[in-house]
Coordinates of N, CA and C and ligand atoms in Angstrom, one line a residue:
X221 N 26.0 -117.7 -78.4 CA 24.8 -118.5 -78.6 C 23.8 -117.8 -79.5
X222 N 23.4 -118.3 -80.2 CA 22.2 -118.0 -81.3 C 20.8 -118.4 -81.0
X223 N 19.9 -117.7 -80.8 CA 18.5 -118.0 -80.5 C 17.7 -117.4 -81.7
X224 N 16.4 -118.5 -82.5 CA 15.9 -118.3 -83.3 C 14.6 -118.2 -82.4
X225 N 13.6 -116.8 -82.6 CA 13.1 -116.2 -81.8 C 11.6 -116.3 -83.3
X226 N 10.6 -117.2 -83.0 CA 9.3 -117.3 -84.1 C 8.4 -116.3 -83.4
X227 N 8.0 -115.3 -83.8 CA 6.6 -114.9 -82.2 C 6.5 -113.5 -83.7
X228 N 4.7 -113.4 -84.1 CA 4.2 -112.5 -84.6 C 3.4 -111.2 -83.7
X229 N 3.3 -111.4 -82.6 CA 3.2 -110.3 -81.3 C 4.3 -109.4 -81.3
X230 N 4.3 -108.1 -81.9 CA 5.8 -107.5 -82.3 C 6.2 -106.7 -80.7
X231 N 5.0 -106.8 -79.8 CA 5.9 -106.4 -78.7 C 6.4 -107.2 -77.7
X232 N 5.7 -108.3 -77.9 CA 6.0 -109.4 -77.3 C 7.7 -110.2 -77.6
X233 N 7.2 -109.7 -78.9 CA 9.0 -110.7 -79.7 C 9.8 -109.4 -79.6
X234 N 9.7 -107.9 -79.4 CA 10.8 -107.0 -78.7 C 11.5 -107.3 -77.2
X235 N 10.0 -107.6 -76.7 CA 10.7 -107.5 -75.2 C 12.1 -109.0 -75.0
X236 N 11.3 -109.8 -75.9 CA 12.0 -111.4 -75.5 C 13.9 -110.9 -76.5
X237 N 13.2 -110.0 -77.5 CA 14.6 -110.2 -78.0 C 15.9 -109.3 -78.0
X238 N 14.9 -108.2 -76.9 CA 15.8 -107.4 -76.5 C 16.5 -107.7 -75.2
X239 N 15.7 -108.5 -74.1 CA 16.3 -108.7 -73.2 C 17.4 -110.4 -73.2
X240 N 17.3 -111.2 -74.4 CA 17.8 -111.7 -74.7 C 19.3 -111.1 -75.0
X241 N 19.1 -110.2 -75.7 CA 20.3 -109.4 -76.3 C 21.2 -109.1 -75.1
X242 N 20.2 -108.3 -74.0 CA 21.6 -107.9 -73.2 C 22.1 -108.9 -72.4
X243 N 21.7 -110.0 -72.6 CA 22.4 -111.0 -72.1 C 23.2 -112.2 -73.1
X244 N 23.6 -111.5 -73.6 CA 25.2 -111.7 -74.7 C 24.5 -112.5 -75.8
X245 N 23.1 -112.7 -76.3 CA 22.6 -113.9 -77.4 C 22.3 -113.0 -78.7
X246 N 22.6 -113.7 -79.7 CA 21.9 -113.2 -80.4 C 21.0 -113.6 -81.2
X247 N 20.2 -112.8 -81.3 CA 18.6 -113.0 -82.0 C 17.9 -113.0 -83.1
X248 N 17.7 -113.7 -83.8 CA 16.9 -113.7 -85.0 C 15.6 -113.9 -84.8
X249 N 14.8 -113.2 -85.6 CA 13.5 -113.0 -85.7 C 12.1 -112.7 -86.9
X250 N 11.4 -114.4 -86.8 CA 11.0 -114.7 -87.6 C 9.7 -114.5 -86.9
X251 N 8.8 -113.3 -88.0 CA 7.3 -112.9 -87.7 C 6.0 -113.5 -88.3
X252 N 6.4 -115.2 -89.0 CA 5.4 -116.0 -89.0 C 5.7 -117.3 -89.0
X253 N 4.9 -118.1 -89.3 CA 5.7 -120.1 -89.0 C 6.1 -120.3 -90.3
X254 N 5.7 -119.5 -91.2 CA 6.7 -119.8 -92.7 C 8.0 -119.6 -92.9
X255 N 8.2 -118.3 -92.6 CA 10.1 -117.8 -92.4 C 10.3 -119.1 -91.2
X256 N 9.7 -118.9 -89.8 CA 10.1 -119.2 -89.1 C 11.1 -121.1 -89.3
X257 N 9.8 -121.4 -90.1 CA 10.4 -122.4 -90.5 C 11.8 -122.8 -91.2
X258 N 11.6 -121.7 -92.2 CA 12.6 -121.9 -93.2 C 13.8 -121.5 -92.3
X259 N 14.0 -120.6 -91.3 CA 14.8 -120.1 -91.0 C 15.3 -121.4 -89.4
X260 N 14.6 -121.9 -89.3 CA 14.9 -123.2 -88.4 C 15.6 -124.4 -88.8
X261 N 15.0 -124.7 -90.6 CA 16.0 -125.3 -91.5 C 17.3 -124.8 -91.8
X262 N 17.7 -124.2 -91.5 CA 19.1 -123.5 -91.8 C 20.1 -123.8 -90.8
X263 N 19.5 -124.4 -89.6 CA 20.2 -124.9 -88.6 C 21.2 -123.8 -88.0
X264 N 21.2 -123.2 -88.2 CA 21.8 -121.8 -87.6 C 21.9 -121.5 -86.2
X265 N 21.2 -122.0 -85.2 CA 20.6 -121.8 -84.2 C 21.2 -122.9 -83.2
X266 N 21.1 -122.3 -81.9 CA 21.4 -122.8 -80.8 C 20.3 -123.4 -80.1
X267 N 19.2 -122.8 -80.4 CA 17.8 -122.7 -79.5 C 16.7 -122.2 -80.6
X268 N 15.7 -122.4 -80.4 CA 14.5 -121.9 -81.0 C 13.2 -121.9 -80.1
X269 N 13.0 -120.2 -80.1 CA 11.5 -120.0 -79.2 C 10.8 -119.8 -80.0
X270 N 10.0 -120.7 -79.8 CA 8.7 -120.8 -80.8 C 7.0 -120.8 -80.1
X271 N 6.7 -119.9 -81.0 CA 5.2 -119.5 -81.0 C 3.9 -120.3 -80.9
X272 N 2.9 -120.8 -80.4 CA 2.0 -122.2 -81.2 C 0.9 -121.0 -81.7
X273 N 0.9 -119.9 -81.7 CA -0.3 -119.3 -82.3 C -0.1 -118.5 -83.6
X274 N 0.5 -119.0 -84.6 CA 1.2 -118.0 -85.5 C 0.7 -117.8 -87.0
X275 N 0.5 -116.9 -87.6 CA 0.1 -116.9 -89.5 C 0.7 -117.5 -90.0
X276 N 0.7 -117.8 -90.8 CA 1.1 -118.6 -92.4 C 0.8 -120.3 -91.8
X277 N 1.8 -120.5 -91.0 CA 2.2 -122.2 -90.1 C 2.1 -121.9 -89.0
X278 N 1.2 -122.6 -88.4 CA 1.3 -122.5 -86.6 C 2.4 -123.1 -86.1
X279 N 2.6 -123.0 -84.8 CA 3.7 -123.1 -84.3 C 3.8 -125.0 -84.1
X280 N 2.6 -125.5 -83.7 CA 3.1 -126.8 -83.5 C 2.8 -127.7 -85.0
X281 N 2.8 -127.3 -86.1 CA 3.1 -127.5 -87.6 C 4.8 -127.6 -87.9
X282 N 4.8 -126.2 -87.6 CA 6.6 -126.1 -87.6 C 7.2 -126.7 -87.0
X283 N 7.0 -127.1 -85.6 CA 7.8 -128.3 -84.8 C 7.8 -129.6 -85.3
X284 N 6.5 -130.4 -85.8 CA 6.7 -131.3 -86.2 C 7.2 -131.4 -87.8
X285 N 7.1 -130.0 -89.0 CA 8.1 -130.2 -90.0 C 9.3 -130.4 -90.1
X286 N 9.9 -129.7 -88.3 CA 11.7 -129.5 -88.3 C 11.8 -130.9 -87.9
X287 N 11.5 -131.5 -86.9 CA 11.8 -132.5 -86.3 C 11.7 -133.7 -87.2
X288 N 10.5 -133.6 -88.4 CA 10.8 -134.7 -89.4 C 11.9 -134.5 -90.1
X289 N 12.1 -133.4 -90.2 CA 13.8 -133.3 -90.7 C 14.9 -133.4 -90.2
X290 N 14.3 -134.3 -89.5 CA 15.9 -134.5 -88.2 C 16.2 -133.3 -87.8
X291 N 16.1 -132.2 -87.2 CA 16.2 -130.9 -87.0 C 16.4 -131.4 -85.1
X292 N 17.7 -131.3 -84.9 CA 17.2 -131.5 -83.1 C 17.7 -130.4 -82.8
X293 N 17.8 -129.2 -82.7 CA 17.8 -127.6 -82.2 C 16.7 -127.5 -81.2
X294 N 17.0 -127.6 -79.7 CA 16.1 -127.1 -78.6 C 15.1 -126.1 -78.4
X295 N 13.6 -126.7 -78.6 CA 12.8 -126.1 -78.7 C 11.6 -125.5 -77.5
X296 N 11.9 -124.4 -77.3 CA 11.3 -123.8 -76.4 C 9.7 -123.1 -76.8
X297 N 8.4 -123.9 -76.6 CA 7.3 -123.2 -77.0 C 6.8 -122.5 -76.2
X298 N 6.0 -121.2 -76.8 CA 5.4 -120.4 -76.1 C 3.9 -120.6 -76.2
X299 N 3.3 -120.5 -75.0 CA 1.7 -121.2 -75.5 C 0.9 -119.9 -74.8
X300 N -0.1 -120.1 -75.2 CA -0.9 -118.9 -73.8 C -2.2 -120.0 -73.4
X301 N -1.6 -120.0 -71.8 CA -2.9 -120.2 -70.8 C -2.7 -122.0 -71.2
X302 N -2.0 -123.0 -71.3 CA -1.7 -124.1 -72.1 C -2.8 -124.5 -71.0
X303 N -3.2 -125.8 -71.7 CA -4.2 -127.2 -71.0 C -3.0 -127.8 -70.8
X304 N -3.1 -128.4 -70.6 CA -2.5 -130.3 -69.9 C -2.4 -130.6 -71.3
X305 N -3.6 -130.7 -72.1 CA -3.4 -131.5 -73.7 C -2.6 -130.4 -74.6
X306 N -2.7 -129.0 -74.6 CA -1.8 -129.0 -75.1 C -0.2 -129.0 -74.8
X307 N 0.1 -128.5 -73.8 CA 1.4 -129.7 -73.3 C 1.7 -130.9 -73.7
X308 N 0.9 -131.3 -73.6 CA 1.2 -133.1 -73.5 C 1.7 -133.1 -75.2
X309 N 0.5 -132.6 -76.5 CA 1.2 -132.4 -77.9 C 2.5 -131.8 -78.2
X310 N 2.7 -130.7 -77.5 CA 3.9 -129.7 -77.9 C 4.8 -131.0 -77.3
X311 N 4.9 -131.6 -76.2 CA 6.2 -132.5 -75.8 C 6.2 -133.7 -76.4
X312 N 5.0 -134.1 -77.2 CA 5.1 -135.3 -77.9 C 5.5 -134.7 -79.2
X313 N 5.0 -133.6 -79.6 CA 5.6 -133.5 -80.8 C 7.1 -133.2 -81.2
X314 N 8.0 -133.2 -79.9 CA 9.4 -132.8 -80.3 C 9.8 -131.4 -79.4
X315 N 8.6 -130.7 -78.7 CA 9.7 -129.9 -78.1 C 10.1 -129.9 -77.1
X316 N 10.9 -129.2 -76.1 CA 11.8 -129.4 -75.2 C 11.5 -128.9 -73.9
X317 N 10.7 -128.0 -74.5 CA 9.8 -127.6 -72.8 C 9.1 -126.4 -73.2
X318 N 8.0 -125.7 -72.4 CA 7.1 -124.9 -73.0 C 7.1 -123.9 -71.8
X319 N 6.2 -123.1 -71.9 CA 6.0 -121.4 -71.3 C 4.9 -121.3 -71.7
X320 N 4.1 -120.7 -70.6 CA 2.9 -120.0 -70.5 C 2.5 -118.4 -70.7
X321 N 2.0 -118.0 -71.4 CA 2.4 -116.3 -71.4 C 1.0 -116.1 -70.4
X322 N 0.8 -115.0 -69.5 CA 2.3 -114.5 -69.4 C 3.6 -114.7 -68.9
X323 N 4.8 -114.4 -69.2 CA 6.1 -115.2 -68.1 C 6.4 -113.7 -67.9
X324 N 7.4 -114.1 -67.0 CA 8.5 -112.5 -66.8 C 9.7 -113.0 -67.4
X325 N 10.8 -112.5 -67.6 CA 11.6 -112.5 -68.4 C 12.6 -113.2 -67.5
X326 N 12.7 -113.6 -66.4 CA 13.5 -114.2 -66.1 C 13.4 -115.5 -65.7
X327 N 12.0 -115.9 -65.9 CA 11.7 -117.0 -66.5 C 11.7 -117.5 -67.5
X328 N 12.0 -117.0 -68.3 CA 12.2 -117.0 -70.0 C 13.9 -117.6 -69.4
X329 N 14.5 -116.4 -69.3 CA 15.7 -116.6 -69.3 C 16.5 -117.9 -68.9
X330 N 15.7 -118.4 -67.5 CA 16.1 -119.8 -66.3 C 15.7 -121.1 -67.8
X331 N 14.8 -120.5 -68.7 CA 14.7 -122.1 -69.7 C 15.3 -121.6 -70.6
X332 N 15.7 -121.0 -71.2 CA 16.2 -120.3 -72.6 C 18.3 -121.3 -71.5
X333 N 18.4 -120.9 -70.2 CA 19.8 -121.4 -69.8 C 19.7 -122.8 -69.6
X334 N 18.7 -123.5 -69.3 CA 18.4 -124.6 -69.1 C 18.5 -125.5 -69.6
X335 N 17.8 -125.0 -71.1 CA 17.6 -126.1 -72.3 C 19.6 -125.6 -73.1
X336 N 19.4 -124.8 -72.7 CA 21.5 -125.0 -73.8 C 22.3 -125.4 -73.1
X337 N 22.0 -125.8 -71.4 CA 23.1 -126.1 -70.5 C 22.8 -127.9 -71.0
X338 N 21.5 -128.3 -70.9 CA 21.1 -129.4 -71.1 C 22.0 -130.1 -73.0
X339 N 21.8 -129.3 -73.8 CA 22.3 -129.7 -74.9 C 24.0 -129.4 -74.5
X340 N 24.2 -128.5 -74.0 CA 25.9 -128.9 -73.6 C 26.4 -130.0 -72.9
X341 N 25.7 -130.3 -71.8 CA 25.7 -131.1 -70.9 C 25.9 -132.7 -71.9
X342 N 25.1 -132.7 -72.7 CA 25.0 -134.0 -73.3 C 26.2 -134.6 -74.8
X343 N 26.8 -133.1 -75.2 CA 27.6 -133.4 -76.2 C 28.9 -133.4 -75.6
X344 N 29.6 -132.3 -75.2 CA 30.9 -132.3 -74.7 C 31.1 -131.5 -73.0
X345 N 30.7 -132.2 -71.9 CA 30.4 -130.8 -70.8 C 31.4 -129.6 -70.9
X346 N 33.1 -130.3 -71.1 CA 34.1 -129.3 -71.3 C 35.0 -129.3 -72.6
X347 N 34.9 -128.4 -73.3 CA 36.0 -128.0 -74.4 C 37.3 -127.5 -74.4
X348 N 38.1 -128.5 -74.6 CA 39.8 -128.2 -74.6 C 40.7 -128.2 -75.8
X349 N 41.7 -127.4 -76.1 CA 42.5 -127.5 -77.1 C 43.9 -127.3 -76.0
X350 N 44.3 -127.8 -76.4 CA 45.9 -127.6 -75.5 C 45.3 -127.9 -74.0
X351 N 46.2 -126.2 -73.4 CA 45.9 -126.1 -72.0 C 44.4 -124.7 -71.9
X352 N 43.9 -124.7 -73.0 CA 42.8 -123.7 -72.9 C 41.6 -124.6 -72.5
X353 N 40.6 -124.1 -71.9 CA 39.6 -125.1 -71.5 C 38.1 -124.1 -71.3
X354 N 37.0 -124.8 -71.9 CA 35.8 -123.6 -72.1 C 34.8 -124.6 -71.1
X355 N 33.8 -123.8 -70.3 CA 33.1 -124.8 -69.8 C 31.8 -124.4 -70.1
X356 N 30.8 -124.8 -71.2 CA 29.8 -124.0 -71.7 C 29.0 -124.1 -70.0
X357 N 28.4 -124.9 -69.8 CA 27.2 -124.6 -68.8 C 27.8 -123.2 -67.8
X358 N 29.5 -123.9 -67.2 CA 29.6 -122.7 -66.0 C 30.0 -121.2 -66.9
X359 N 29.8 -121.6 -68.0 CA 30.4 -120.1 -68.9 C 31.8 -119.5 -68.3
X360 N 32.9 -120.5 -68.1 CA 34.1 -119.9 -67.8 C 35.2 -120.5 -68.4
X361 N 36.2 -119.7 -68.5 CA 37.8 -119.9 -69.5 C 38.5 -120.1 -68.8
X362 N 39.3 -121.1 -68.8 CA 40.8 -120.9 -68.1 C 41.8 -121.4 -69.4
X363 N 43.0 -120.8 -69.0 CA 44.3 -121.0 -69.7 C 45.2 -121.7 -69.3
X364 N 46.1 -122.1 -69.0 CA 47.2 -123.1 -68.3 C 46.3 -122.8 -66.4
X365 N 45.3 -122.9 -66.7 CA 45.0 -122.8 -65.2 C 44.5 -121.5 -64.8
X366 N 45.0 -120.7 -65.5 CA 44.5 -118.9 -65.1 C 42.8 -118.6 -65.5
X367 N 42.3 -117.9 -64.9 CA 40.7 -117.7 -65.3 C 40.6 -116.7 -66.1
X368 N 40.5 -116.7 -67.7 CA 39.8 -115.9 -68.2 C 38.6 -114.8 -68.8
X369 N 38.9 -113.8 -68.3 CA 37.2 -113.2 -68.2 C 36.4 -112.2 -69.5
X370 N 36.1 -112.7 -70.0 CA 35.7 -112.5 -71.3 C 34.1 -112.2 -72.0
X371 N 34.1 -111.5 -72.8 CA 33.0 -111.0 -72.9 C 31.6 -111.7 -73.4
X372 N 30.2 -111.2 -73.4 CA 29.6 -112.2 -73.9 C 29.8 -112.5 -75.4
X373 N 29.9 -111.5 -76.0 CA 30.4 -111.5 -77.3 C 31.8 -112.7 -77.7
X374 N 32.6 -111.9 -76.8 CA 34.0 -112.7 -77.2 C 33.9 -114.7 -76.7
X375 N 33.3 -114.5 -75.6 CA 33.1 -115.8 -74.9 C 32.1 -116.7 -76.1
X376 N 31.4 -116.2 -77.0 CA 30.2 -117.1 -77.9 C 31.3 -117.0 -79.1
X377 N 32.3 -116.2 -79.6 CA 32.9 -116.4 -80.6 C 34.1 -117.8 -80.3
X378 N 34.6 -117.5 -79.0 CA 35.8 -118.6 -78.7 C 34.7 -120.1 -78.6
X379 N 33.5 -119.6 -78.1 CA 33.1 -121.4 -77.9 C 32.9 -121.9 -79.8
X380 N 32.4 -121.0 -80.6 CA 32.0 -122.1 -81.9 C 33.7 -121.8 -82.5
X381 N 34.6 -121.1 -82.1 CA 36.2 -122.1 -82.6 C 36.7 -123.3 -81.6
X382 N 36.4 -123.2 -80.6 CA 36.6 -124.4 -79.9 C 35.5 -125.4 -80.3
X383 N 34.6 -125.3 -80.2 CA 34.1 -126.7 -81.3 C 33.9 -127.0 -82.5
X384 N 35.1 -126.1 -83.3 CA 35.3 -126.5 -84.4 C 36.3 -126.5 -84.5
X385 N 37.4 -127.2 -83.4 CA 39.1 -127.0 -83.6 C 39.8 -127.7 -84.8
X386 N 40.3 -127.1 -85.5 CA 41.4 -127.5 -86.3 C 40.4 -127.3 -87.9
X387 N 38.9 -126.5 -87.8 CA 38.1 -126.4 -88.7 C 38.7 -124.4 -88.9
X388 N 39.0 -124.5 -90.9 CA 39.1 -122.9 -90.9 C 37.8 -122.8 -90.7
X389 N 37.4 -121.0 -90.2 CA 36.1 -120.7 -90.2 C 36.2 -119.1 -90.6
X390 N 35.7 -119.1 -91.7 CA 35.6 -117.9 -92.5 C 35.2 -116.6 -91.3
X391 N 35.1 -115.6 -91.8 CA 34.3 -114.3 -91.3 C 33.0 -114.6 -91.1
X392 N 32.8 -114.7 -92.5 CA 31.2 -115.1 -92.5 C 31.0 -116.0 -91.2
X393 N 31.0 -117.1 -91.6 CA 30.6 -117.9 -91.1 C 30.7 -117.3 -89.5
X394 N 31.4 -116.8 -89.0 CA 31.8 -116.1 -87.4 C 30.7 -115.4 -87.0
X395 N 30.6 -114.1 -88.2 CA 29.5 -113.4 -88.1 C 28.2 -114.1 -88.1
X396 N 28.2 -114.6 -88.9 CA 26.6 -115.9 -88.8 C 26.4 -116.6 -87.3
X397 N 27.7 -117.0 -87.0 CA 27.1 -117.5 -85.6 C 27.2 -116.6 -84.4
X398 N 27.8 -115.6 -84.4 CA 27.9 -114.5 -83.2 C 27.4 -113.4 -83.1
X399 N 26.2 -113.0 -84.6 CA 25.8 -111.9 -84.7 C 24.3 -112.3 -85.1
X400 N 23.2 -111.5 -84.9 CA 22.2 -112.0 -86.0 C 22.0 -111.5 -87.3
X401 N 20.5 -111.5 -87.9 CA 20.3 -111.0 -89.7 C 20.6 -109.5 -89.4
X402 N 20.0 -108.8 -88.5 CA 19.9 -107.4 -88.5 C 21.4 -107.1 -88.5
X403 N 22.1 -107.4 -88.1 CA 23.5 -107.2 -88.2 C 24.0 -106.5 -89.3
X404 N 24.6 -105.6 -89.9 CA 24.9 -105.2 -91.0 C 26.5 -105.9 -91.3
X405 N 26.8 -106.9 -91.8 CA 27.6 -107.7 -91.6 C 29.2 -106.7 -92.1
X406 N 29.9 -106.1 -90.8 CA 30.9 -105.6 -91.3 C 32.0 -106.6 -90.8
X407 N 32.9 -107.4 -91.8 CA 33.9 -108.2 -91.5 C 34.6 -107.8 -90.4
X408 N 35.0 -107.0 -90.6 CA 36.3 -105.7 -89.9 C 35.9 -106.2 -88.6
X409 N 35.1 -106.4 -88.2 CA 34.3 -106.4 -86.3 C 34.4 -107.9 -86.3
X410 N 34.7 -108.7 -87.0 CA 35.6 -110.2 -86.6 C 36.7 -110.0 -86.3
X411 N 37.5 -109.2 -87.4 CA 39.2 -109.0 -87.0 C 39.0 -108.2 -85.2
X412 N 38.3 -107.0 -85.1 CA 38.2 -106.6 -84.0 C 38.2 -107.4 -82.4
X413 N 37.4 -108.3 -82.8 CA 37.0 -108.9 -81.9 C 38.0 -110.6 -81.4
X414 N 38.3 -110.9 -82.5 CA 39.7 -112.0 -82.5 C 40.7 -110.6 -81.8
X415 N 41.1 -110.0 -82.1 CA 42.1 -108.9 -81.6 C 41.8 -109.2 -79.8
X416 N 40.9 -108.6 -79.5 CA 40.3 -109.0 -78.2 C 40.7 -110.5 -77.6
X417 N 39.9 -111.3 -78.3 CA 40.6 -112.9 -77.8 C 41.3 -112.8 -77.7
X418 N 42.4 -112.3 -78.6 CA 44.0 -113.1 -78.7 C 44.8 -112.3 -77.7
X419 N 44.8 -110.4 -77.4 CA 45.1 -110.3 -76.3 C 44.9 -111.5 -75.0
X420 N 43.6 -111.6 -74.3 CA 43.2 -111.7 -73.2 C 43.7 -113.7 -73.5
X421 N 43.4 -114.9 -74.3 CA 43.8 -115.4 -74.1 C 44.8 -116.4 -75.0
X422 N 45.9 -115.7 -76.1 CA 47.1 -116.3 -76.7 C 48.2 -115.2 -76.6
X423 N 47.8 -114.3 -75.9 CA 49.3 -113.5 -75.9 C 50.3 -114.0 -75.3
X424 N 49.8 -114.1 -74.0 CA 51.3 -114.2 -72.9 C 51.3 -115.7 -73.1
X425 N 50.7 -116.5 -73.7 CA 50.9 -118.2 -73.5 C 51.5 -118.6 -74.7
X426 N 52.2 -120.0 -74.5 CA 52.3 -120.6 -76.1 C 51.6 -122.1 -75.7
X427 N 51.6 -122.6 -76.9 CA 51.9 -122.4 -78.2 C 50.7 -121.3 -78.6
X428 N 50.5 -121.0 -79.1 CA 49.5 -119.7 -79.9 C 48.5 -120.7 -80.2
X429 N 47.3 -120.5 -80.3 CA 45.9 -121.2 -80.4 C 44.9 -120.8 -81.6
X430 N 45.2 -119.1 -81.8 CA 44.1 -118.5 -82.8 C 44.8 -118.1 -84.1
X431 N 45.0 -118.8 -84.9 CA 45.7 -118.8 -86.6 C 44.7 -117.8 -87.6
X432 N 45.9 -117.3 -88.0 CA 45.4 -116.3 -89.1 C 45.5 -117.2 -90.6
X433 N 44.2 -117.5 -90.7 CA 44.5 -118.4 -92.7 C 44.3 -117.1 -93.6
X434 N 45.4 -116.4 -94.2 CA 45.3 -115.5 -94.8 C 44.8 -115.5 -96.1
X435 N 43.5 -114.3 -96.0 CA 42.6 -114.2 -97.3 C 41.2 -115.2 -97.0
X436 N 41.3 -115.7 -95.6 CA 40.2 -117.1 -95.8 C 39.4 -116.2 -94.3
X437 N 40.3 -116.3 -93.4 CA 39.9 -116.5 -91.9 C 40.7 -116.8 -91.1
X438 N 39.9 -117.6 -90.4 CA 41.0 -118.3 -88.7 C 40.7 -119.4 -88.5
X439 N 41.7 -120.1 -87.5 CA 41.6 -121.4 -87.2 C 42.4 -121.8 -86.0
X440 N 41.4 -122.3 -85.1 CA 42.1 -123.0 -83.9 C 42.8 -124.6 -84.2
X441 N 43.9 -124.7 -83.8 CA 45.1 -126.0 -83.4 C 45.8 -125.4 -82.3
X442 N 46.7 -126.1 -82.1 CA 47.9 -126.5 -81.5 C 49.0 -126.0 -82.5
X443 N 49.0 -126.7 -83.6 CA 49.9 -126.3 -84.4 C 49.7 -124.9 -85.1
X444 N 50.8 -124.4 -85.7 CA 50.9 -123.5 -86.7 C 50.2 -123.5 -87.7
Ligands
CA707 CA1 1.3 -115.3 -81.6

């Protein structure tokens, strides 16, 4: 899962996106409502925590830009000390649910799981190819029945090939969704990490699930 993280409070947007991190997300981080924006149009994102007090574009500017662009990426605002009114704007204008600073982080965390269990919940609750089966909300794998236990890393790489089955998906594109910008984008650590999946869940099973398109990438089917 990818979370696009808007907040110009540079300790404020450390703490949220470090403790995000160790809990297997990764984080991009945009330090005004201008990037922020631009970087929300890229649709890249799983989630977006957004700021309402920010330079260039305030935060409820940016919400109503994305949203006129059809942008429906779950938006989590951060407000400080909110009224009733502004609530009532931030939810009319399109976002998803809001936060008060100060929060502790594990209240961050309970909406940050909330709002993606909610957007899973509504598109596919369970992802299957064969006899492999992903359950985003309970975050668990099984294979002909067996429970696979897998990493946060490995588990956010298998879910965007499982909802993209039978779609090639380059490196890039892997790294784009399993890593953030800071990332120093080394390919090599895709092959690494498919190596990881395919032990734990295409080794001992058939038909094989994770295809090598040589020179391109990989690709989940059924078939060869
Ligand atoms: Ca701010």
């Amino acid at each position: 899962m990818r979370v696009l993280l808007v907040e110009d409070e540079k300790k404020v947007a450390s703490f949220i996106k470090k403790g995000l991190e160790e809990h297997g997300y990764a984080v991009d981080l945009a330090s005004d409502g201008k990037i922020g924006l631009a970087m929300a149009l890229d649709q890249l994102h799983d989630l977006v925590i957004l700021d309402i007090n920010l330079p260039e574009i305030d935060g409820l500017s940016v919400l109503r830009q994305i949203r006129d662009k059809q942008v429906v990426t779950p938006v989590l605002l951060l407000t400080i000390r909110a009224t009733i009114e502004d609530k009532v704007i931030g939810l009319d204008t399109g976002a998803d649910d809001y936060l008060s600073k100060p929060f502790s982080f594990e209240e961050l965390l309970a909406r940050v799981r909330a709002l993606l269990r909610r957007r899973s919940d509504s598109k596919t609750p369970l992802l299957k190819v064969a006899d492999l089966s992903l359950d985003p909300a309970a975050r668990q794998v099984f294979r002909d029945g067996n429970r696979i236990e897998l990493t946060s890393k490995e588990f956010a790489i298998l879910e965007y090939f499982m909802r993209n089955a039978g779609r090639v998906l380059t490196r890039s594109m892997i790294i784009n969704h399993a890593w953030d910008y800071d990332y120093e984008a080394e390919t090599n650590m895709v092959d690494v990490y498919i190596n990881y999946l395919r032990k734990k869940m295409d080794a001992a099973y058939q038909p094989k699930l994770l295809h090598t398109i040589r020179g391109t990438g990989y690709v989940m089917r059924e078939e060869e």
